[in-house]
Tab-separated table of C-alpha atoms in Angstrom:
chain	number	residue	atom	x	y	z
E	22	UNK	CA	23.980	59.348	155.009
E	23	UNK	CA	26.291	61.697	153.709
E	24	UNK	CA	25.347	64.929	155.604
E	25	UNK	CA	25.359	66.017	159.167
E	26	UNK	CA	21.594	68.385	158.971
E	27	UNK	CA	19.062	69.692	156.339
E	28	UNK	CA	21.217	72.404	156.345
E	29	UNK	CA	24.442	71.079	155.265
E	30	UNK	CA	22.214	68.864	152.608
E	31	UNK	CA	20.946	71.310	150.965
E	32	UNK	CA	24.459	73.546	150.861
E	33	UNK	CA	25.467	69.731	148.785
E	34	UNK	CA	22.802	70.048	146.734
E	35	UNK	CA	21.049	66.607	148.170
E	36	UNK	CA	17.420	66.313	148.420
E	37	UNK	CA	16.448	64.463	151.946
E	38	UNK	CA	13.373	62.308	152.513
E	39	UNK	CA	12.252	65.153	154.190
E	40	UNK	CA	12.629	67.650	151.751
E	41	UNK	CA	10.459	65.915	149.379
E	42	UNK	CA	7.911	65.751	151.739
E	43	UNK	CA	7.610	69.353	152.932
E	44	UNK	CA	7.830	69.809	148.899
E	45	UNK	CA	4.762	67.578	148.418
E	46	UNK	CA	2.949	69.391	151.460
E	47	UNK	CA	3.533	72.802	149.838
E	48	UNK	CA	2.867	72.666	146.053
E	49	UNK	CA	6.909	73.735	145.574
E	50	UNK	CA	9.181	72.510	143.413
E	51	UNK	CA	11.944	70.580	146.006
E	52	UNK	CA	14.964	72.529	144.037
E	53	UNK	CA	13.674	75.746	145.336
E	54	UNK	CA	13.020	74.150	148.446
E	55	UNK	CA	15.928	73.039	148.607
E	56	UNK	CA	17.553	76.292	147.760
E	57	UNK	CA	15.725	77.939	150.588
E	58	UNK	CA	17.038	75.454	153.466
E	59	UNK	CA	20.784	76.637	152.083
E	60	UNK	CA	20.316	80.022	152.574
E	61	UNK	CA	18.450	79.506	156.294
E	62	UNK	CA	15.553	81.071	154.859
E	63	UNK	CA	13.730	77.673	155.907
E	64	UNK	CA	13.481	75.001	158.368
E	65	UNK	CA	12.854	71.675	158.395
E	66	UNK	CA	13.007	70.708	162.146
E	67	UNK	CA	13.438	67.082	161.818
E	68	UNK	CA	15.886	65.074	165.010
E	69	UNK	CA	17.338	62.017	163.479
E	70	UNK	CA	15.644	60.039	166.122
E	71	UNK	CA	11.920	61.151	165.664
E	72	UNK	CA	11.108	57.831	163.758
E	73	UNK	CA	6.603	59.030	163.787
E	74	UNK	CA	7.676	62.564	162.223
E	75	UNK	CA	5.885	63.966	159.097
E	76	UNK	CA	8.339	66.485	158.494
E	77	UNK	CA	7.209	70.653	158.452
E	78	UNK	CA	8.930	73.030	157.017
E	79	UNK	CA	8.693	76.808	158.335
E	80	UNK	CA	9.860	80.169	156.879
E	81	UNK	CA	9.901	81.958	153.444
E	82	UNK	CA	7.187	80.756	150.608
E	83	UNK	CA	5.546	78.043	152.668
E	84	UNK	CA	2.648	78.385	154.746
E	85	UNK	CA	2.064	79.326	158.493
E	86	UNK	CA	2.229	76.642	160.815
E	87	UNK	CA	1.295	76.909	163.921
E	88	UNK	CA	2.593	75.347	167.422
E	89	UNK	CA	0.311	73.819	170.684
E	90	UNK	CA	2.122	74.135	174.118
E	91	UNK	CA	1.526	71.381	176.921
E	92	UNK	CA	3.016	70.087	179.807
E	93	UNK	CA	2.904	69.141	182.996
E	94	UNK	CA	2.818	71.245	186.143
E	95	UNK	CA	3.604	70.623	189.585
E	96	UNK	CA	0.092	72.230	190.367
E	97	UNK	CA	-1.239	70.274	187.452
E	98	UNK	CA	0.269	66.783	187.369
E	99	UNK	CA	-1.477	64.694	185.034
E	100	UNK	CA	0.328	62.948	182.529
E	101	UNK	CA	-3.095	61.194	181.037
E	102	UNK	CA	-4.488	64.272	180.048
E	103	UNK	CA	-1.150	65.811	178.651
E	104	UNK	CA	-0.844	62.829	176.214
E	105	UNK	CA	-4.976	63.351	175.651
E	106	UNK	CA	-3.935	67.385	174.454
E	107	UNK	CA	-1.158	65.634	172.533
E	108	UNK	CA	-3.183	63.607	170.388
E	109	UNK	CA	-5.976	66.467	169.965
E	110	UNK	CA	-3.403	68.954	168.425
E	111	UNK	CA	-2.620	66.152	166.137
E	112	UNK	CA	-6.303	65.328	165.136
E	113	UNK	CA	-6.754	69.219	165.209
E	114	UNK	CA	-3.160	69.561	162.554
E	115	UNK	CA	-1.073	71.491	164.659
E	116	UNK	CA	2.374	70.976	163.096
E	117	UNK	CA	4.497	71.564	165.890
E	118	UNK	CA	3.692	70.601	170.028
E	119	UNK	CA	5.963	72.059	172.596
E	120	UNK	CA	6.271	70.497	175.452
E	121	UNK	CA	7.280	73.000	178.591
E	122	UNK	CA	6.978	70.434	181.259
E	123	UNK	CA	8.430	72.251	184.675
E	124	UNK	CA	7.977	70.037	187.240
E	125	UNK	CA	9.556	66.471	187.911
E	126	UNK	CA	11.292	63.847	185.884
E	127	UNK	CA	9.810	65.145	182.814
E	128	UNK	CA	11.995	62.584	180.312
E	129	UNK	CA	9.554	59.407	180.404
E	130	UNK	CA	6.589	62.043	179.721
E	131	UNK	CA	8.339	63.427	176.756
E	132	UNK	CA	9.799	59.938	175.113
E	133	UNK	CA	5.822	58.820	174.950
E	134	UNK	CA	5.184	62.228	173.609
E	135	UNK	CA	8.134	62.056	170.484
E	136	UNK	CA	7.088	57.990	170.507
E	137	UNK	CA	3.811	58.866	169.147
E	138	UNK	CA	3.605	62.347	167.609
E	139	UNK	CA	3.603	62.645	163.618
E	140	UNK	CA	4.263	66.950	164.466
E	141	UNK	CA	7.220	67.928	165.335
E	142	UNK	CA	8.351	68.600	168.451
E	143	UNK	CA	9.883	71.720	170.516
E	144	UNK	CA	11.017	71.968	174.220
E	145	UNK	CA	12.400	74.683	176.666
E	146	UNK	CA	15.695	72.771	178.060
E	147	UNK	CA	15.773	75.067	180.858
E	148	UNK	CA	12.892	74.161	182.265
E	149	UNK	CA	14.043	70.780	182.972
E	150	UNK	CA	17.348	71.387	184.652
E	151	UNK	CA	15.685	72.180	188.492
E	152	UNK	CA	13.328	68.879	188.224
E	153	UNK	CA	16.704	67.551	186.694
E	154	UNK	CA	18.850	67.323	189.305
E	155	UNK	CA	17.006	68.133	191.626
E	156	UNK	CA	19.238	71.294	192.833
E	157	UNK	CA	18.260	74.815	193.484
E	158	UNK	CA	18.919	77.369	190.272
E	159	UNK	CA	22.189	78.906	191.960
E	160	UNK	CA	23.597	75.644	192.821
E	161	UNK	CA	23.797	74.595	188.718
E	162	UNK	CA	26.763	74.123	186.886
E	163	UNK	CA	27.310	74.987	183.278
E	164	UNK	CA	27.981	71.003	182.389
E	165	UNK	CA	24.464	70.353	183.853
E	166	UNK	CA	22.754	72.800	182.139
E	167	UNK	CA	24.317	71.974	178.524
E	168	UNK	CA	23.988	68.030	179.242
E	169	UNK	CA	19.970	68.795	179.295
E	170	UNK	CA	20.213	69.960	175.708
E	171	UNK	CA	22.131	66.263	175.032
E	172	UNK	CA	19.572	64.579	177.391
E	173	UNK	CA	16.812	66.193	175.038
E	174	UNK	CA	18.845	65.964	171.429
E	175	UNK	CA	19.474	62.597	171.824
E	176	UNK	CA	15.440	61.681	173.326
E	177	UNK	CA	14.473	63.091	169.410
E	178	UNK	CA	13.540	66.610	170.193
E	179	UNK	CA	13.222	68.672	166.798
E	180	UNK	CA	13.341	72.056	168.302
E	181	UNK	CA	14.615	73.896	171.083
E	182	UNK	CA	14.147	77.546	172.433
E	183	UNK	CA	18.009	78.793	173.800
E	184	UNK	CA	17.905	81.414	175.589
E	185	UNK	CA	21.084	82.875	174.153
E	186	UNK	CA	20.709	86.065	173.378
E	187	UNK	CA	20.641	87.266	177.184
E	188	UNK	CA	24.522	87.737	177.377
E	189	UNK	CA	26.129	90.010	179.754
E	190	UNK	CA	25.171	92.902	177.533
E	191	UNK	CA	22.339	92.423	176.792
E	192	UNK	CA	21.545	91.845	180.718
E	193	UNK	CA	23.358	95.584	180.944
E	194	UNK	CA	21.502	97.078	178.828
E	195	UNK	CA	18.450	95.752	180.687
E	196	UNK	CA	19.291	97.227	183.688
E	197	UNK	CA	19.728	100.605	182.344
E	198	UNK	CA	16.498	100.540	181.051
E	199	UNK	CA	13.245	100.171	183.311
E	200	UNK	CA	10.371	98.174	182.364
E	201	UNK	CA	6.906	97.996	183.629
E	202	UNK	CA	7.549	93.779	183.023
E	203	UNK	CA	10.615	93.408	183.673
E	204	UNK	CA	11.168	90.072	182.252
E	205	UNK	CA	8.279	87.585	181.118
E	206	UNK	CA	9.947	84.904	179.491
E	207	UNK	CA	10.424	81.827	182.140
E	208	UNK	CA	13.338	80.701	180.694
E	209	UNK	CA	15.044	84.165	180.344
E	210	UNK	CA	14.083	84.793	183.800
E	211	UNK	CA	15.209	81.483	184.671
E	212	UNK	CA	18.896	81.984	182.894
E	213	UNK	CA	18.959	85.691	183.761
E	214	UNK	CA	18.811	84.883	187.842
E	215	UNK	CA	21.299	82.176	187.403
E	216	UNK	CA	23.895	84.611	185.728
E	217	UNK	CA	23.421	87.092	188.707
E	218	UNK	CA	23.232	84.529	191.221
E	219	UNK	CA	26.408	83.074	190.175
E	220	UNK	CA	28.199	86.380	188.537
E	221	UNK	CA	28.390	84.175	185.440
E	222	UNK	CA	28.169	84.712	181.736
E	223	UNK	CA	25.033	82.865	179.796
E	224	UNK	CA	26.135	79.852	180.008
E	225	UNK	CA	24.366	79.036	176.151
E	226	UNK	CA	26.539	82.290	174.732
E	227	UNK	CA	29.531	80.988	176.407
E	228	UNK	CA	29.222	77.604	175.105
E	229	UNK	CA	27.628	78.281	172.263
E	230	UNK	CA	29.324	76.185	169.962
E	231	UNK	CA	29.083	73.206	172.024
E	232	UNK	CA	25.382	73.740	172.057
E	233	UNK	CA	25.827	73.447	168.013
E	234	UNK	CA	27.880	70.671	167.867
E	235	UNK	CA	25.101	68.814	170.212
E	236	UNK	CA	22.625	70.375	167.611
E	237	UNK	CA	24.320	69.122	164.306
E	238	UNK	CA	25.006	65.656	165.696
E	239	UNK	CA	21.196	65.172	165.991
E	240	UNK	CA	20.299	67.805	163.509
E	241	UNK	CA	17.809	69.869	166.446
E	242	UNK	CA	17.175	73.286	165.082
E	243	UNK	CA	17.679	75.976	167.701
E	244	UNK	CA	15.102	78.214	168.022
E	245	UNK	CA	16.491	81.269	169.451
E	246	UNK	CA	14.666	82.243	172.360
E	247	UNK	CA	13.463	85.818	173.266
E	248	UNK	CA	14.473	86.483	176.788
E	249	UNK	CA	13.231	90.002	176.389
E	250	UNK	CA	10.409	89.690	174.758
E	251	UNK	CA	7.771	92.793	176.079
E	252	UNK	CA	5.187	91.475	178.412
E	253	UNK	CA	2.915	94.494	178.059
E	254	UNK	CA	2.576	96.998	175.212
E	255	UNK	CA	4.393	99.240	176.978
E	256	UNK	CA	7.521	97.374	176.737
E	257	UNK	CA	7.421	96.629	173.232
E	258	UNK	CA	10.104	97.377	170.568
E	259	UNK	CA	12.302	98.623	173.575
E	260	UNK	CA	16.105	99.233	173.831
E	261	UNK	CA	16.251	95.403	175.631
E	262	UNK	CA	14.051	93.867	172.833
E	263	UNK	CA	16.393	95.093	170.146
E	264	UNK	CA	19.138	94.841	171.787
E	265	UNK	CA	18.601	90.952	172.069
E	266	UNK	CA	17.374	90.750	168.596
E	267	UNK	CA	20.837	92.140	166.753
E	268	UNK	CA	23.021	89.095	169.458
E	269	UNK	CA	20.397	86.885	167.875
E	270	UNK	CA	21.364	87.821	164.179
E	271	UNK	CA	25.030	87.252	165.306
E	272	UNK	CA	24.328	84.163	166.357
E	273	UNK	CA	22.415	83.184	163.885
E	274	UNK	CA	25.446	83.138	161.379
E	275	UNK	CA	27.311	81.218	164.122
E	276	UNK	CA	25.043	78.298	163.476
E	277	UNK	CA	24.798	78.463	159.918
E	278	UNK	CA	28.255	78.093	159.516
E	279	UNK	CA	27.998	74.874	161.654
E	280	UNK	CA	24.421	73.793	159.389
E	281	UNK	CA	22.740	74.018	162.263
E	282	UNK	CA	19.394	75.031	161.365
E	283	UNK	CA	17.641	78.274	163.151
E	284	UNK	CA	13.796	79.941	163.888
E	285	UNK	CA	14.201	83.264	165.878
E	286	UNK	CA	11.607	83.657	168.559
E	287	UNK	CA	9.408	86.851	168.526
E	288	UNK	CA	7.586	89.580	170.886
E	289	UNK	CA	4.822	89.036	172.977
E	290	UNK	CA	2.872	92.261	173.661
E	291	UNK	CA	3.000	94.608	171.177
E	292	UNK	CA	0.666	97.276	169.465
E	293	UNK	CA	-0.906	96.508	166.593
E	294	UNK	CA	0.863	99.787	164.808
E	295	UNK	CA	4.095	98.169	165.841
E	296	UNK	CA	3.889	94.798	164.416
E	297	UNK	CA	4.824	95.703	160.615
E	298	UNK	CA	7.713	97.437	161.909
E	299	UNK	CA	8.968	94.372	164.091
E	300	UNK	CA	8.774	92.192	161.224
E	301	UNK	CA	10.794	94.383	159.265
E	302	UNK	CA	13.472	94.414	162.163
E	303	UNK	CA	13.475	90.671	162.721
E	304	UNK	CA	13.826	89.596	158.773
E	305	UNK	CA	16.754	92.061	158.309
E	306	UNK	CA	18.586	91.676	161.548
E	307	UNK	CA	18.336	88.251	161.465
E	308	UNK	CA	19.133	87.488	157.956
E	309	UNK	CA	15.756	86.476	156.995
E	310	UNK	CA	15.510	83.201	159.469
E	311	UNK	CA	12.032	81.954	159.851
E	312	UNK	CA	10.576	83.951	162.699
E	313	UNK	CA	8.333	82.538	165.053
E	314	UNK	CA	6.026	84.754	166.844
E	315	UNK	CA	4.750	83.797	170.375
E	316	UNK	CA	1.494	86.074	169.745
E	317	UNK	CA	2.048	89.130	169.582
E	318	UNK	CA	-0.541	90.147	171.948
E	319	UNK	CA	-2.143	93.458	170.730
E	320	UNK	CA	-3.625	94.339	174.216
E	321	UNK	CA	-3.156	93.328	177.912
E	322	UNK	CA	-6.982	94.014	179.359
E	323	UNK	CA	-8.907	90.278	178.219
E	324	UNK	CA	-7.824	87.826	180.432
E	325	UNK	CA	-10.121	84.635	179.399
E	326	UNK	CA	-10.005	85.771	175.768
E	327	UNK	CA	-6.158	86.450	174.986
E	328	UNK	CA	-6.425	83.569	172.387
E	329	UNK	CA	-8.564	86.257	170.611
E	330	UNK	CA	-5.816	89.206	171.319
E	331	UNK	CA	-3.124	87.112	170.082
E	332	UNK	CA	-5.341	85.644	166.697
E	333	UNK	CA	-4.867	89.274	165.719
E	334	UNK	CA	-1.835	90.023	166.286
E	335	UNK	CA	-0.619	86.745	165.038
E	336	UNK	CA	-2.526	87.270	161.820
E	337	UNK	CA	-0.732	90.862	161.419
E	338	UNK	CA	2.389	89.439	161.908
E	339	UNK	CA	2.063	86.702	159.716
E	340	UNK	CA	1.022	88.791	156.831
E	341	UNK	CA	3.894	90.603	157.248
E	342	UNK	CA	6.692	87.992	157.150
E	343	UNK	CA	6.280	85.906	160.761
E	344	UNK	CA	6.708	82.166	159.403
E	345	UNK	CA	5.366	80.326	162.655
E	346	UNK	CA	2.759	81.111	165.227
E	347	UNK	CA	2.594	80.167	168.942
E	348	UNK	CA	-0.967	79.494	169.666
E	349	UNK	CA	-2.048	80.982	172.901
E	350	UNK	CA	-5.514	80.122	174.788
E	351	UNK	CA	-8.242	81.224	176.963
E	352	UNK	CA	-6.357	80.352	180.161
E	353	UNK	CA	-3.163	82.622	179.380
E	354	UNK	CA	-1.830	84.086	182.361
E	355	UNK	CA	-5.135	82.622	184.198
E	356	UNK	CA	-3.957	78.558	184.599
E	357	UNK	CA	-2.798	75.699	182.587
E	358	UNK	CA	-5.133	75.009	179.946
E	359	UNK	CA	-7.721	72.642	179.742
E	360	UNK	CA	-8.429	69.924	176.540
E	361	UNK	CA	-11.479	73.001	175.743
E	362	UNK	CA	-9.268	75.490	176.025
E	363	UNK	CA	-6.320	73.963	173.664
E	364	UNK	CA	-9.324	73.417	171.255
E	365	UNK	CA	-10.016	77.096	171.857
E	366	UNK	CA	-6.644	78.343	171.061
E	367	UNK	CA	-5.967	75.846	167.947
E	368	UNK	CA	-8.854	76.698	166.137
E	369	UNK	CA	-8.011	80.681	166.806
E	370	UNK	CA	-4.244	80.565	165.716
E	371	UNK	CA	-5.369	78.283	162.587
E	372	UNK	CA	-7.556	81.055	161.640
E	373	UNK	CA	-4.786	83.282	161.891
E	374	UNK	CA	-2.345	81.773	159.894
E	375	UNK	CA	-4.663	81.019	157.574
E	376	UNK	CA	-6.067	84.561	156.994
E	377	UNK	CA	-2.178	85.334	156.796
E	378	UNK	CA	-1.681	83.041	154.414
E	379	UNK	CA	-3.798	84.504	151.617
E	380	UNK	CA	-2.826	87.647	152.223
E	381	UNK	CA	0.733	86.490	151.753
E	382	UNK	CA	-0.257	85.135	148.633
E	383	UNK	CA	0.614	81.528	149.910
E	384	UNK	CA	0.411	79.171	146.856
E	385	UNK	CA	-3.323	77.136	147.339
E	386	UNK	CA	-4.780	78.989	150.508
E	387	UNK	CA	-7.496	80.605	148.682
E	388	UNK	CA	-8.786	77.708	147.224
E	389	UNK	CA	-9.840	76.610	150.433
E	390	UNK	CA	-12.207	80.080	150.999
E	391	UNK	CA	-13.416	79.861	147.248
E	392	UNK	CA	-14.676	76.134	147.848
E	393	UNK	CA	-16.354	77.408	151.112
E	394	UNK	CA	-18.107	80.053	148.693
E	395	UNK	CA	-19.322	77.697	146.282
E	396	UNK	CA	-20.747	75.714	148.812
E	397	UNK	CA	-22.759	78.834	150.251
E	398	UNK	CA	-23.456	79.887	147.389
E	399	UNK	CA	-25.518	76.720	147.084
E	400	UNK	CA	-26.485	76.084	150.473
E	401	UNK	CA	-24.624	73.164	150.640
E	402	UNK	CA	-24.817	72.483	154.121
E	403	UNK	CA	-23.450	68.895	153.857
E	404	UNK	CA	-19.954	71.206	152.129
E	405	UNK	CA	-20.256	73.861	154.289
E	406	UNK	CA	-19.311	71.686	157.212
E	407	UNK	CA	-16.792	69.440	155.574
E	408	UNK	CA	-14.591	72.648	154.228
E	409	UNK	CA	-15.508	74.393	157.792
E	410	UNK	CA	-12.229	74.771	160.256
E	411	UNK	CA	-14.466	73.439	162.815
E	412	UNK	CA	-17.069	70.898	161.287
E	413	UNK	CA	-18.206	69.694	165.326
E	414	UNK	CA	-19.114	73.217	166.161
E	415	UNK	CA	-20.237	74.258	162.547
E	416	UNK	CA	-22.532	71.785	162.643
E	417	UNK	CA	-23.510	71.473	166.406
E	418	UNK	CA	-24.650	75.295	165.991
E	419	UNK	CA	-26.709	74.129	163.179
E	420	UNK	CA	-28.745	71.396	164.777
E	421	UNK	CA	-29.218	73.880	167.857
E	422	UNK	CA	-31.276	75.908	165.784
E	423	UNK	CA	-33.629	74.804	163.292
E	424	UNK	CA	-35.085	76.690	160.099
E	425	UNK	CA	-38.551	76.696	158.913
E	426	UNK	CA	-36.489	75.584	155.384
E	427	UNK	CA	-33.793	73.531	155.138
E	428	UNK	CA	-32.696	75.819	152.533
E	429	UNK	CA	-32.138	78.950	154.913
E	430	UNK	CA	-30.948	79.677	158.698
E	431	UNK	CA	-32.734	80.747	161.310
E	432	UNK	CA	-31.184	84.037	161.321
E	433	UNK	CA	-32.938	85.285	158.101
E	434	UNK	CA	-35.138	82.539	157.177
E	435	UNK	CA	-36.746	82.939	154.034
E	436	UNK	CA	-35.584	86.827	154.122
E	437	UNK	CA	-31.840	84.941	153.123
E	438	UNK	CA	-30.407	86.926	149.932
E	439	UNK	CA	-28.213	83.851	149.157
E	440	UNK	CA	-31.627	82.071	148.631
E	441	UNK	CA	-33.703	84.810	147.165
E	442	UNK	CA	-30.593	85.520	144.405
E	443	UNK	CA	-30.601	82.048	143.983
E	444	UNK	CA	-34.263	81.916	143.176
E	445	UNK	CA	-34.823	85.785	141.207
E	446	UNK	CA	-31.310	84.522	138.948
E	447	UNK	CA	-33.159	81.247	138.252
E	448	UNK	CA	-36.253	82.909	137.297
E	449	UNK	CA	-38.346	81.740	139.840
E	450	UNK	CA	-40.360	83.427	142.455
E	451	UNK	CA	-39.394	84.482	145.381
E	452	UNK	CA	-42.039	83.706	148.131
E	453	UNK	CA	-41.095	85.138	151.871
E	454	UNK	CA	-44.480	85.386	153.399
């Protein structure tokens, strides 16, 4: 192998195994592919040592994947049903699974997790330092914290969130400007109290280039973390928020010029009249990196239904240039999910990215909605469910509620204008009563 990352293939003008793949997935020629993962305007997050991955790529021309978080908790501490979510979001085609373990020696969870997951996989290494070594957050050195990132790299992790755009300034900046939310993000919170605990810089923008040297060896895209992301409306597009977003761009070059590939993570909450505008922001200020959007969340009043509040803001966003979606679920800011509610919040951010997609214009996605059409058109029930994002449901609501005809619904029975046109175009009768 003559090249360190996709990256620096791609600058050389040589097509990867992977490359041809993603190609394949998306109808795209693999020079312009190709072309695309030179410039950074896409990602292939693909660890030298994930032997079961069917390579993704994210950003500009391709479609919008979407990611699944899971993990265990120290509240919620069973592994069983992690690796049970894990193979659901696979079944389900979730293209990316994070896993944000928190609690405990997460390593042996995550090895079974990259041992047997064709999507590729993301992690928070900040998270893992406490259970690590087992030391309070004050008591960490800067050696420990980068030697997770190795730990993780060299385990087969594809992607990882760094929190490095919280420098010193940014962390200034912060405290000259009050929030209602102060900060949401667990792993800027986490890396923000170390820094004033200790009096330290960020010990990822310190060392940042050792974090890219780990990064190229096993070719781990970052993906750029957003410490300040707004955790209600209120906060959104903010002085912090912005702030962060232009050190992100800057580092974003940094790793470039090392071919380390990058995603740059996205806001929250946000109104839905500022989400255009954000996408604008992020694609210029960041050099047009694939942006990946963790919601946004268009309102902060439905608890128990905030995989529906992020669906459309994640939809918006997507339409307007976000590359990658976070999925979010019932449970948000309630509990760790349940198998039902990852289900929940797959199926919602799938809808999302889909709905973005042909907007976008995304080579193929209509098809899929004109095939669902044809097979209304013809009360094709049989299609209706295999083309359905949801066939189980589709077609457990159908048996739960049987028609008079098999042709019709019980919703409009024999009143049904798909069957009536059907019937008055054919020149036949039509017969309600």
């Amino acid at each position: 192998m003559n090249y360190s990352t996709q990256m620096d293939a791609a600058k050389k003008g040589i097509v990867t195994r992977e490359m041809k793949r993603v190609a394949e997935k998306e109808n795209m020629e693999v020079k312009k592919l190709m072309e695309l993962v030179a410039k950074g305007q896409v990602a292939i997050p693909a660890n030298k040592n994930h032997k079961s991955l069917d390579p993704e790529g994210v950003g500009s021309g391709l479609k919008t994947k979407i990611n699944v978080n899971l993990g265990i908790s120290k509240d919620c501490y069973d592994i069983d049903l992690e690796l049970e979510k894990v193979k659901k979001a696979i079944d389900m085609k979730a293209e990316a699974i994070m896993d944000l373990s928190s609690f405990g020696k997460t390593a042996e969870f995550r090895q079974k997790v990259i041992n047997i997951s064709s999507a590729m996989i993301g992690t928070v290494p900040m998270y893992d330092v406490v259970g690590l070594y087992d030391k309070e957050l004050k008591d960490l050195t800067e050696k420990e914290i980068l030697q997770v990132i190795e730990n993780q790299a060299k385990e087969g992790v594809d992607f990882m969130t760094i929190h490095a755009g919280i420098n010193r300034a940014t962390a200034e900046v912060f405290k000259r400007n009050k929030r209602r939310m102060n900060i949401v993000s667990r792993g800027g919170s986490l890396i923000y109290a170390w820094m004033q605990l200790n009096n330290k810089e960020n010990p990822f923008y310190e060392y940042f280039d050792e974090v890219l040297d780990i990064c190229a060896k096993y070719d781990v895209t970052i993906s750029l973390g957003d410490a300040c992301r707004p955790g209600c409306v209120s906060d959104a597009t903010d002085a912090v928020q912005i702030t962060e977003l232009i050190a992100l761009g800057e580092l974003t070059k940094r790793a470039w010029e090392k071919n380390v590939q990058v995603m740059i993570e996205g806001p929250g909450h946000m109104a839905l009249n500022e989400i255009k505008a954000n996408m604008v922001f992020e694609k210029k200020l960041c050099h047009n990196a694939p942006f990946y959007v963790l919601g946004p969340l268009v309102t902060d009043i439905a608890p128990g239904y905030d995989h529906i509040t992020s669906a459309i803001g994640g939809a918006i966003a997507a339409s307007y240039g976000a590359d990658f979606l976070c999925y979010v679920t019932p449970a948000e800011h309630l509990r760790l999910p349940t198998l039902d509610d990852m289900k929940e919040g797959i199926i919602a951010a799938r809808i999302a990215a889909h709905a973005a997609d042909i907007a976008k214009g995304v080579k193929g996605a209509v098809e899929w909605d004109n095939k669902m059409a044809d097979a209304r058109q013809k009360l094709d029930w049989e299609e209706t469910f295999k083309l359905s994002i949801d066939p189980e449901k589709a077609m457990r609501y159908r048996k739960e509620s049987t028609p008079e005809c098999d042709d019709t619904c019980t919703m409009c029975g024999k009143m049904c204008a798909v069957r009536n046109m059907n019937k008055v175009m054919g020149g036949e009768d039509v017969n309600i009563l």
